XYZ file of N, CA, C and O in Angstrom:
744
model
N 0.838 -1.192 0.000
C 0.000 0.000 0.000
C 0.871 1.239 0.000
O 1.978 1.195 0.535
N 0.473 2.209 -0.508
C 1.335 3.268 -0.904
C 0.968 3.983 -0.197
O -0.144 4.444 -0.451
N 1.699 4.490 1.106
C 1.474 5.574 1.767
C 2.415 6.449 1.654
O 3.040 6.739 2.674
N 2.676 6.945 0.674
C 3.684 8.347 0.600
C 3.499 9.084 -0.911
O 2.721 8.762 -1.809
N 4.151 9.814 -0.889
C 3.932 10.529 -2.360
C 5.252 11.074 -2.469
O 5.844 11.850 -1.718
N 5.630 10.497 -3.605
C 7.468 11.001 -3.759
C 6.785 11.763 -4.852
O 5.971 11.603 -5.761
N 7.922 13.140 -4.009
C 7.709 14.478 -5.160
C 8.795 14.572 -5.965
O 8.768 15.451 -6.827
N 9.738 13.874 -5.883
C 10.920 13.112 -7.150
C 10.599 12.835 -8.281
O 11.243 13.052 -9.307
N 8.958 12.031 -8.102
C 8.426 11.115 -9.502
C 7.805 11.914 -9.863
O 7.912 11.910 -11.089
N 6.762 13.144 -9.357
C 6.046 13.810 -9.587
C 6.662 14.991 -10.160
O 6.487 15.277 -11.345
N 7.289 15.606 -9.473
C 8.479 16.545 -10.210
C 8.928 16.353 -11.736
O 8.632 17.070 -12.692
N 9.812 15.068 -11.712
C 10.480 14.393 -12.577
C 9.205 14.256 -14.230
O 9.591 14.502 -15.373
N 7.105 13.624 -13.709
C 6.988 13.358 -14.798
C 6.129 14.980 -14.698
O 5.310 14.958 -15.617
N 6.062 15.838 -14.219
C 5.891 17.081 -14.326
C 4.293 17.033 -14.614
O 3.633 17.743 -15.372
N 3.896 16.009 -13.798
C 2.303 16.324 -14.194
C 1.781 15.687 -12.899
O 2.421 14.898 -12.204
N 0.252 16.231 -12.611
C -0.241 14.840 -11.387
C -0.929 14.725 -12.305
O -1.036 15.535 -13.226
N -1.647 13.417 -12.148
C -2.664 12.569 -12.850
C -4.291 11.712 -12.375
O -5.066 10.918 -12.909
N -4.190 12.403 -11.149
C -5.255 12.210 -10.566
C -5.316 13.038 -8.933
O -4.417 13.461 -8.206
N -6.812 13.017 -8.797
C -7.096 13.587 -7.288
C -6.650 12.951 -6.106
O -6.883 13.594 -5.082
N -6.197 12.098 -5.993
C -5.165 11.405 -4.806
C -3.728 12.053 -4.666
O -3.321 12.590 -3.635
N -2.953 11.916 -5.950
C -1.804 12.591 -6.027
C -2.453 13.838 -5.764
O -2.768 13.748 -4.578
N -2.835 14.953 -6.191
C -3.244 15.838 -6.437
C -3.272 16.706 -4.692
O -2.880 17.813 -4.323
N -4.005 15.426 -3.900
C -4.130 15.681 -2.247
C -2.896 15.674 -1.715
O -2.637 16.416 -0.768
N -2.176 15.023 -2.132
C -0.759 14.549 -1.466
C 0.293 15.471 -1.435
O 1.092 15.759 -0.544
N 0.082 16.036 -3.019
C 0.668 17.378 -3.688
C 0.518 18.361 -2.487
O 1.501 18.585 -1.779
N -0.398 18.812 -2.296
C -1.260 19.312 -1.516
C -0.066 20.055 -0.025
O 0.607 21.050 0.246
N -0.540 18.496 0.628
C 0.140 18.295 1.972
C 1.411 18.231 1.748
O 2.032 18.749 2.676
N 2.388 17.632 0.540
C 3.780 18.058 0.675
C 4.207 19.320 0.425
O 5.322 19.657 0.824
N 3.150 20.469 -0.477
C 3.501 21.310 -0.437
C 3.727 21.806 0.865
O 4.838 22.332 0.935
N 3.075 21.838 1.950
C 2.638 22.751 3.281
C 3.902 22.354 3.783
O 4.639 23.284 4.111
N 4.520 20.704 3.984
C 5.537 20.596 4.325
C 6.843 21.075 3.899
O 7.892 21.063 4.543
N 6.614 21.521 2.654
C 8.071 22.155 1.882
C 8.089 23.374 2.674
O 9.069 23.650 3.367
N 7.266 23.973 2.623
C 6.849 25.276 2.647
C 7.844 25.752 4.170
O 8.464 26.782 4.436
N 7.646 24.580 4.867
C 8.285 25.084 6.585
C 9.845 24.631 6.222
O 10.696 25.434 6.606
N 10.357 23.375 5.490
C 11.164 23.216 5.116
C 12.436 24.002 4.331
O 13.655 23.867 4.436
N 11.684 24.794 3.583
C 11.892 25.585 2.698
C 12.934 26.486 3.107
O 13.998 26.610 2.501
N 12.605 27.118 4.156
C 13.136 28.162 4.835
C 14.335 27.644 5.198
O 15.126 28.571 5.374
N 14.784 26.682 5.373
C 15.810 26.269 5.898
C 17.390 26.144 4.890
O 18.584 26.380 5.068
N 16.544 25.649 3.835
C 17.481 24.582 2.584
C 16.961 25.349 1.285
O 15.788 25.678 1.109
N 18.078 25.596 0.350
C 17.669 26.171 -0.988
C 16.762 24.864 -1.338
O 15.532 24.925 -1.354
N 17.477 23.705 -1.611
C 16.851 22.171 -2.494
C 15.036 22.111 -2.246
O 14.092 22.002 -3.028
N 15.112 22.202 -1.223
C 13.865 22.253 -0.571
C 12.675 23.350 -1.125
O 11.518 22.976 -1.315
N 13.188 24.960 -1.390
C 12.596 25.801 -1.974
C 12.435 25.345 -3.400
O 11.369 25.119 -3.972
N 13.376 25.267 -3.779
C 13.301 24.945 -5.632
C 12.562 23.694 -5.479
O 11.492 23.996 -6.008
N 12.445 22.438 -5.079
C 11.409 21.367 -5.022
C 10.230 22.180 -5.007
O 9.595 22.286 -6.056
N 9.788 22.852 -3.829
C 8.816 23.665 -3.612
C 8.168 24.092 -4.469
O 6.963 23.859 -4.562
N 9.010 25.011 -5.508
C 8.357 26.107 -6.712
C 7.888 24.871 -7.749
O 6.782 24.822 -8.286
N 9.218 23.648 -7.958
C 8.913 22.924 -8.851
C 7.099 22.362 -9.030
O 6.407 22.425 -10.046
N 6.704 21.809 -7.596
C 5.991 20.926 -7.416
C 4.444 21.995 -7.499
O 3.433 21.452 -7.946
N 4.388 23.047 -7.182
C 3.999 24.584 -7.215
C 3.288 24.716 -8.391
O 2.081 24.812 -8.612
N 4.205 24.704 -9.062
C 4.161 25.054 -10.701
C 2.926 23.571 -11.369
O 1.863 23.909 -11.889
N 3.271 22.128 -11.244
C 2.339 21.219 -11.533
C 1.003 21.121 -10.898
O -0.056 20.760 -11.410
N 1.250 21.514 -9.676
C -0.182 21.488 -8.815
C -0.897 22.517 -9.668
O -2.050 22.254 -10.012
N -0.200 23.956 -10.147
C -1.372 24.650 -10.297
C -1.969 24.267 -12.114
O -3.065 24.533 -12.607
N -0.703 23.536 -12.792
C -1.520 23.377 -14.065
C -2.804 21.375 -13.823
O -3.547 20.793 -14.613
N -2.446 21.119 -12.578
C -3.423 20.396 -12.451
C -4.969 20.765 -11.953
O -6.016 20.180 -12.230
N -4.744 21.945 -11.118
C -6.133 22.365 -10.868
C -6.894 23.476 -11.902
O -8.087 23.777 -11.866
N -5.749 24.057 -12.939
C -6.190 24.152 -14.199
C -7.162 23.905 -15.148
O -8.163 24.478 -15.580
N -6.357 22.528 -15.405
C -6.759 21.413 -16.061
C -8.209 20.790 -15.413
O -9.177 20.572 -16.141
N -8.223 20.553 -14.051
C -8.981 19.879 -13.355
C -10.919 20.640 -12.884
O -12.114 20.367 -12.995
N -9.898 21.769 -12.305
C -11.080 22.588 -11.696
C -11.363 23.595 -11.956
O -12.188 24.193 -11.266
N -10.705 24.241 -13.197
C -11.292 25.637 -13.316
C -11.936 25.964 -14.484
O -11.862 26.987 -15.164
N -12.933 24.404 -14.705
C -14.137 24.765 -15.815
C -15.349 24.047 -15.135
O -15.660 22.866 -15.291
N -16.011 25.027 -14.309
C -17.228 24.680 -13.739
C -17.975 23.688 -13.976
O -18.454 22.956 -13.110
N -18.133 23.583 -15.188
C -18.941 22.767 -15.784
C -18.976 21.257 -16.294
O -19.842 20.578 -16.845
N -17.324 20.954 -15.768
C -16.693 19.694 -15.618
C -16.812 19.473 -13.976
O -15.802 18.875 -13.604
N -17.287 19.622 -13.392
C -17.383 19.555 -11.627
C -18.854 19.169 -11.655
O -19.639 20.030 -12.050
N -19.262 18.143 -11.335
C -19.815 17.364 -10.851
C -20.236 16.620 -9.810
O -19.173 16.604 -9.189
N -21.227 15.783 -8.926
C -21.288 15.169 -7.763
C -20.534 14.280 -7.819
O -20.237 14.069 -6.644
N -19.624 13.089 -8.886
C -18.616 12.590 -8.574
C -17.681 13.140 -8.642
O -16.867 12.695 -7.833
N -17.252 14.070 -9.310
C -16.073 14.880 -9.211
C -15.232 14.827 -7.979
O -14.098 14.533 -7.601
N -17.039 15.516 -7.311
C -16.754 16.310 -5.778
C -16.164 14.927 -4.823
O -15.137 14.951 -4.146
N -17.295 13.504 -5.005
C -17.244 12.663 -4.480
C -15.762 12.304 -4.106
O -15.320 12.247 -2.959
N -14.958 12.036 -5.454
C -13.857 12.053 -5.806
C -12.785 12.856 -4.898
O -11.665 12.525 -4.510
N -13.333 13.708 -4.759
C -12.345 14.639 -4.786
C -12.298 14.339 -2.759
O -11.324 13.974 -2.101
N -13.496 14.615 -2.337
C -13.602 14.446 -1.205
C -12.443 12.702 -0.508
O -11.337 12.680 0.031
N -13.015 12.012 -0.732
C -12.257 10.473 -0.895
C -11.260 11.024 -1.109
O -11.001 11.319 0.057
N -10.229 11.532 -1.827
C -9.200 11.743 -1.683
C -8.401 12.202 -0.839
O -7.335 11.708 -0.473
N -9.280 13.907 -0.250
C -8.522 13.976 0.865
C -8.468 13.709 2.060
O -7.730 14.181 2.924
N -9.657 12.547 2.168
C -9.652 11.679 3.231
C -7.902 11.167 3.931
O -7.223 11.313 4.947
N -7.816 10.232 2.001
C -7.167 9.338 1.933
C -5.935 9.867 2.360
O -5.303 9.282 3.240
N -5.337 11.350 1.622
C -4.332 11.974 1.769
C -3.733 12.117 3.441
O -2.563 12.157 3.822
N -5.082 12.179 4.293
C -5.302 12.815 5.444
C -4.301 11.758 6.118
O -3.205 11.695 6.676
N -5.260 11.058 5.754
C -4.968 9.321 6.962
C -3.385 8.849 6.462
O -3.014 7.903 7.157
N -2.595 9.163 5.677
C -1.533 8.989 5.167
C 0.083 9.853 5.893
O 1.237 9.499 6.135
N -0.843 11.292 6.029
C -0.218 12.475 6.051
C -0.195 12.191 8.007
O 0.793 12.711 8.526
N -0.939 11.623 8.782
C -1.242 11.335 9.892
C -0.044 10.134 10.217
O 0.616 10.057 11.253
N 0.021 9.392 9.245
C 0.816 8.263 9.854
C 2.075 8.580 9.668
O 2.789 8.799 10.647
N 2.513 8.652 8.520
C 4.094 9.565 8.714
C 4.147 10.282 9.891
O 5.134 9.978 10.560
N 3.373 11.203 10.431
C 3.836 12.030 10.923
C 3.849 11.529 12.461
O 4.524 12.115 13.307
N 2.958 10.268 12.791
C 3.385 9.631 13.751
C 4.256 8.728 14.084
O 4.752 8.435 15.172
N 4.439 8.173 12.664
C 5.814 7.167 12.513
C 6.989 8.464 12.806
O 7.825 7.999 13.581
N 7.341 9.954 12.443
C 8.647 10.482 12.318
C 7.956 10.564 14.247
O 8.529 9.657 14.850
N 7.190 11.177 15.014
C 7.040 11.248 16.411
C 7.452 9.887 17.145
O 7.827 9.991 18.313
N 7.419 8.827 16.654
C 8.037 7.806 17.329
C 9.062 7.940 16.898
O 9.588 8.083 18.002
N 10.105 8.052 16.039
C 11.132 7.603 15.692
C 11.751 9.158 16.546
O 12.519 8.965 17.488
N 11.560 9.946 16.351
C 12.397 11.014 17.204
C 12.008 11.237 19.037
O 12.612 11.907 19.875
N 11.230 10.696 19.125
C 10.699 9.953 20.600
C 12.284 9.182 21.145
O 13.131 9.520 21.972
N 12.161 8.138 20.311
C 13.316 7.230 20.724
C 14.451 7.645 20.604
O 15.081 7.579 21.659
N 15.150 8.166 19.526
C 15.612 8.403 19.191
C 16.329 9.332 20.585
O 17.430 9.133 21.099
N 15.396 10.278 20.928
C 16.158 11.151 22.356
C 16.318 10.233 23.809
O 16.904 10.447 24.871
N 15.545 9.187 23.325
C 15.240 8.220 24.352
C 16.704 7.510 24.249
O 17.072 7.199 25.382
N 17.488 7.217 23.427
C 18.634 6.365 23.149
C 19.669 7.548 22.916
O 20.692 7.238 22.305
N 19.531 8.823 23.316
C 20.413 10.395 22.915
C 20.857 10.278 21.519
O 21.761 11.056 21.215
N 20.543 9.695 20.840
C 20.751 9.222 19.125
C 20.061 11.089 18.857
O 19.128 11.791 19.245
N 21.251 11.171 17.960
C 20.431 12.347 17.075
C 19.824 11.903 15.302
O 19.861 10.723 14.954
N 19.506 12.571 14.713
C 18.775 12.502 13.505
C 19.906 12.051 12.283
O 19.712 11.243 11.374
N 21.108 12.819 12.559
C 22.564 12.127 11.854
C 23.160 11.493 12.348
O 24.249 11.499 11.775
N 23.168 10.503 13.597
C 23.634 9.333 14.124
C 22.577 8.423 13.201
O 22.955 7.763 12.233
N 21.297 8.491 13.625
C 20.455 7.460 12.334
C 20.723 7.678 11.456
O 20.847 6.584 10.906
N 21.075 8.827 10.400
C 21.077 8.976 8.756
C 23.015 7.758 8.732
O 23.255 7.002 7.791
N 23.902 7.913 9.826
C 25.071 7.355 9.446
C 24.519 5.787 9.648
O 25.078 4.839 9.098
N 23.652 5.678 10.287
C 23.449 3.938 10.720
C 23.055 3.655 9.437
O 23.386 2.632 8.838
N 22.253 4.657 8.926
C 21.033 3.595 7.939
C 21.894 3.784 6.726
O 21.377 3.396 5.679
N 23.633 4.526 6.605
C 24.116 5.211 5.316
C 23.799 6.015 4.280
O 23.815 5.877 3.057
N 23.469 7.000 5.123
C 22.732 8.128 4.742
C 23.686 9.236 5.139
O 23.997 9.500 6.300
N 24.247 10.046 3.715
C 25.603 10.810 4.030
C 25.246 12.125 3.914
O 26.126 12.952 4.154
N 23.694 12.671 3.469
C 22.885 13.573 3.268
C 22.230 13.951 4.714
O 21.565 13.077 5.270
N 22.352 14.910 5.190
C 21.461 15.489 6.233
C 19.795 15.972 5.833
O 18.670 15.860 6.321
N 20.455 16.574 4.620
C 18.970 16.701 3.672
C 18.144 15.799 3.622
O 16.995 15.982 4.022
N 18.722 14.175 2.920
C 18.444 13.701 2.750
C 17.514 12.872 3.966
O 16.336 12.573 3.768
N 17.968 12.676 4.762
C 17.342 12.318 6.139
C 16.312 12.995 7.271
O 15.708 12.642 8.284
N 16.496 14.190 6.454
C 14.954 15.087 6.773
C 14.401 14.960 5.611
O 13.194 15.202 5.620
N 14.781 14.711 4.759
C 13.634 14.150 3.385
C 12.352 12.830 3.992
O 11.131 12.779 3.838
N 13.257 11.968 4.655
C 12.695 10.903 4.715
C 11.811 10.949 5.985
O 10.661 10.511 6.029
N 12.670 11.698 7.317
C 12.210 11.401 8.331
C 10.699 12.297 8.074
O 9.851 11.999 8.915
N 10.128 13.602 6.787
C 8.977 14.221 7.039
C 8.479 13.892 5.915
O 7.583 14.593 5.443
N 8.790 13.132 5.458
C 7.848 12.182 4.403
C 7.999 12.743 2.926
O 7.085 12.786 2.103
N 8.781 12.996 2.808
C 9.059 13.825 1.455
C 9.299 12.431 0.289
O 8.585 12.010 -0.622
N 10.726 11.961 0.851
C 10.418 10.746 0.507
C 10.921 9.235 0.771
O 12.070 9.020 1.157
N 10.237 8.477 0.600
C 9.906 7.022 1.110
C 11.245 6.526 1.909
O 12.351 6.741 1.414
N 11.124 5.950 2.986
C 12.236 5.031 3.725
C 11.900 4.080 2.922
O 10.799 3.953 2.385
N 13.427 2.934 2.741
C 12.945 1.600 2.291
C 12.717 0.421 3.322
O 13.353 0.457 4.375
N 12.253 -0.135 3.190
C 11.847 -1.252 4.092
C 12.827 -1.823 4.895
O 12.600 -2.110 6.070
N 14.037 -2.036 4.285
C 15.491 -2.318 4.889
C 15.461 -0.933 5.919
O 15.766 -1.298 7.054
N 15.250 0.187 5.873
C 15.395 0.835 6.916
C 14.878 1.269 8.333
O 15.325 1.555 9.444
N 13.599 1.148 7.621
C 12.390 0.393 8.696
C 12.870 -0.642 9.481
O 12.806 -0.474 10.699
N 13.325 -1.649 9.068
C 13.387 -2.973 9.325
C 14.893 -2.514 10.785
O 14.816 -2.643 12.006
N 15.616 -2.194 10.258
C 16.858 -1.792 10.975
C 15.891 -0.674 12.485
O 16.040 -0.944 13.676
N 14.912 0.603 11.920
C 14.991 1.441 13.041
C 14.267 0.868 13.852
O 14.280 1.167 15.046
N 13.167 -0.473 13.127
C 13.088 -1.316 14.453
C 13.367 -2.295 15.816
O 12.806 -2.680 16.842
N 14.522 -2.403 15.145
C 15.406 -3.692 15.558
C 16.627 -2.767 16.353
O 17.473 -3.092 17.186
N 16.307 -1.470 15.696
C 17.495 -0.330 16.488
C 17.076 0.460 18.213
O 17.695 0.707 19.249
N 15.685 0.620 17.701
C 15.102 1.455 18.279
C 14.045 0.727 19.159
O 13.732 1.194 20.254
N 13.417 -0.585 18.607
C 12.224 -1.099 19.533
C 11.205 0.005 19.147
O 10.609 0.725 19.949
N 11.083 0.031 17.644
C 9.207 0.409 17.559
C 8.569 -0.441 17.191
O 9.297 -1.303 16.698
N 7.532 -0.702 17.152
C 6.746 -1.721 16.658
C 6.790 -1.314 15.556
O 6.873 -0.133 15.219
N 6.727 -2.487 14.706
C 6.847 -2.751 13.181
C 5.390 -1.829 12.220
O 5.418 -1.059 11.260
N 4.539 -2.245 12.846
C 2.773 -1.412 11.930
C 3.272 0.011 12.864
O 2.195 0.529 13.160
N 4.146 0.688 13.330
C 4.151 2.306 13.820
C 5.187 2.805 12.565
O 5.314 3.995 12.276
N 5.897 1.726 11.877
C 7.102 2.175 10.891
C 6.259 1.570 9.753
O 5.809 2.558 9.172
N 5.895 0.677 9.250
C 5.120 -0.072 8.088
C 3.654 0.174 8.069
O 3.243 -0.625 8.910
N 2.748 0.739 7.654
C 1.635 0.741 7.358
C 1.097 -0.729 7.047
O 1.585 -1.479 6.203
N 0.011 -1.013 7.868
C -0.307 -2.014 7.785
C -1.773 -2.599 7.362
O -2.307 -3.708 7.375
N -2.177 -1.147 6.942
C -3.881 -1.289 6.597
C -4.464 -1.398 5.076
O -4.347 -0.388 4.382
N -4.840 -2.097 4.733
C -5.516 -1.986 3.191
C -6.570 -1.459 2.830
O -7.452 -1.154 3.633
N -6.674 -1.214 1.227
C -7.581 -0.230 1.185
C -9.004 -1.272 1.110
O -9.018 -2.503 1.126
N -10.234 -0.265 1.020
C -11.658 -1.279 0.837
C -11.628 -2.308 -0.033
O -11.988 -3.449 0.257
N -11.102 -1.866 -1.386
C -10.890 -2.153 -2.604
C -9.741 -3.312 -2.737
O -9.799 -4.115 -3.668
N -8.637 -3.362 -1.711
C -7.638 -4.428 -1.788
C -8.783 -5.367 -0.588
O -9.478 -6.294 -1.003
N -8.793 -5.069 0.405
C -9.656 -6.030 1.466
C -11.318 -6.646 0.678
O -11.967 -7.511 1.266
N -11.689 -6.194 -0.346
C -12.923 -7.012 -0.940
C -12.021 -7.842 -1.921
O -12.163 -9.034 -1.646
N -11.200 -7.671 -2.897
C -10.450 -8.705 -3.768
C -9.906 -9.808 -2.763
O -10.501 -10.886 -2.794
N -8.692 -9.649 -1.744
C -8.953 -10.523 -1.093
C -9.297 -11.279 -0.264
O -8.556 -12.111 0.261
N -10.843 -11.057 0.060
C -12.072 -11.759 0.970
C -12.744 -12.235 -0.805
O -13.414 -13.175 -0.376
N -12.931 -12.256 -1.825
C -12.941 -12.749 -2.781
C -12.601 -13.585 -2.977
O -13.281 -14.599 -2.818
N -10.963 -13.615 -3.575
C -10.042 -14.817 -3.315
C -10.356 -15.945 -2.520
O -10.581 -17.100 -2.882
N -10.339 -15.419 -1.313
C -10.611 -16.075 -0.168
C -11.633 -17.215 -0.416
O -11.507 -18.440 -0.390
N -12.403 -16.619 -0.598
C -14.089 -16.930 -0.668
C -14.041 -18.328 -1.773
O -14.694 -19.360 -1.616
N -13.270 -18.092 -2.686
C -13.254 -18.943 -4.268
C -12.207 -20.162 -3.509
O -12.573 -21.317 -3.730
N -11.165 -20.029 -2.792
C -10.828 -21.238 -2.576
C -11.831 -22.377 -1.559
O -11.747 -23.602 -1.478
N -12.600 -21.590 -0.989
C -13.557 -22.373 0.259
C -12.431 -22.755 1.178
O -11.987 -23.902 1.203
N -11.894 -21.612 2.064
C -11.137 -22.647 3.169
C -11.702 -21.572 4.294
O -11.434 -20.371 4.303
N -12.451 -22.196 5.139
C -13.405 -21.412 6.336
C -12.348 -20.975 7.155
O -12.341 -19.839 7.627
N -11.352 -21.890 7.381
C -10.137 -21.341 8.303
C -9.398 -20.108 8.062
O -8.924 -19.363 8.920
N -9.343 -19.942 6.424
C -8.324 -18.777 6.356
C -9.502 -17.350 6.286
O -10.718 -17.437 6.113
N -8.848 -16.330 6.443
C -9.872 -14.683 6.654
C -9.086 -13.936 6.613
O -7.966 -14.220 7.036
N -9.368 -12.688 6.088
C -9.127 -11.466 6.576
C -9.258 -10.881 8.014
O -10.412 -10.695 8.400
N -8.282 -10.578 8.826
C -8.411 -9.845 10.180
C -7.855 -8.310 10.185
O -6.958 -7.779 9.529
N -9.008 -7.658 11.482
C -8.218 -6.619 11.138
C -9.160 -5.305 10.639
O -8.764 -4.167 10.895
N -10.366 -5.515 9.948
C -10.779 -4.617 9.567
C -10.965 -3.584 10.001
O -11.789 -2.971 9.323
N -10.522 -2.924 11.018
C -10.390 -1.969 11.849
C -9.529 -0.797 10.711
O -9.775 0.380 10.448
N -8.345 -1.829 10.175
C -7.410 -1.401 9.755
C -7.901 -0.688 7.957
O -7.453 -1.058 6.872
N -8.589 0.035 8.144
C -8.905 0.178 6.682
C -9.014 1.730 6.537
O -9.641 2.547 7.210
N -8.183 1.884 5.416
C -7.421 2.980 4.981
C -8.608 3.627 4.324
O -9.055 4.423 5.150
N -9.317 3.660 3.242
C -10.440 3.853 2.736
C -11.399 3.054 1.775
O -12.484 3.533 1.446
């Protein structure tokens, strides 16, 4: 499940392509924005990502008459989705800098563990700009003692949890299920 939005790919294909990205856009802008101030890279990402958002709401929303009750529907669902995304990063980086003071580890003691020679780069990741890999996860748990679903997202969407309770369903095995539904992203 994709909980992040790399503004690398988005940057890079210079377009969003739907109202999900579009939300995500959104919320990384706000985060550049505090970022910004700090780091040139960060500003110029900023303007970059700036510049696509606004020929997407262009494109998207500024002919009345293409806006519609699914549009809206759409549009709404999205920034649900964005929400609940933008929430977990930001509690995954609160645990990880929790511990982190908890073990007097600073933010470039982790960027040297995980080989990370960028300071940038490690406030890229730690505010969600963009993606940790799983190998690193895997390490700040085993480093740090977080639980694994506080670093890994562990919830599927409606749409992945009905395909497989489907599946499910077609082999006939009463024993196996889906658990968990608590866990549902949208």
């Amino acid at each position: 499940m994709k909980t992040h939005f790399d503004i690398d790919k988005i940057v890079e294909k210079g377009i969003i392509t739907n109202e999900l990205d579009y939300e995500r856009a959104l919320i990384s802008d706000r985060k550049l924005r505090l970022l910004a101030k700090e780091d040139l890279h960060f500003k110029s990402l900023r303007s970059k990502l700036r510049d696509i958002i606004e020929k997407y709401e262009n494109s998207e929303w500024s002919n009345i008459d293409k806006i519609d009750d699914n549009k809206l529907l759409e549009s709404d669902k999205a920034e649900r989705i964005a929400e609940l995304e933008r929430l977990f990063l930001e509690n995954r980086k609160q645990a990880i800098r929790k511990k982190l003071k908890e073990f007097e580890l600073t933010q470039e003691n982790l960027a040297l563990i995980l080989g990370h020679k960028s300071k940038t780069h490690m406030s890229e990741l730690m505010n969600g700009i963009k993606p940790f890999t799983l190998k690193n996860l895997i390490i700040i748990h085993r480093l740090l003692k977080i639980e694994i679903a506080v670093l890994i997202p562990v919830f599927l969407s409606k749409e992945d949890q009905i395909k497989v309770k489907e599946a499910v369903k077609k082999l006939d095995k009463p024993k196996i299920k889906l658990t968990s539904d608590d866990l549902v992203l949208y």
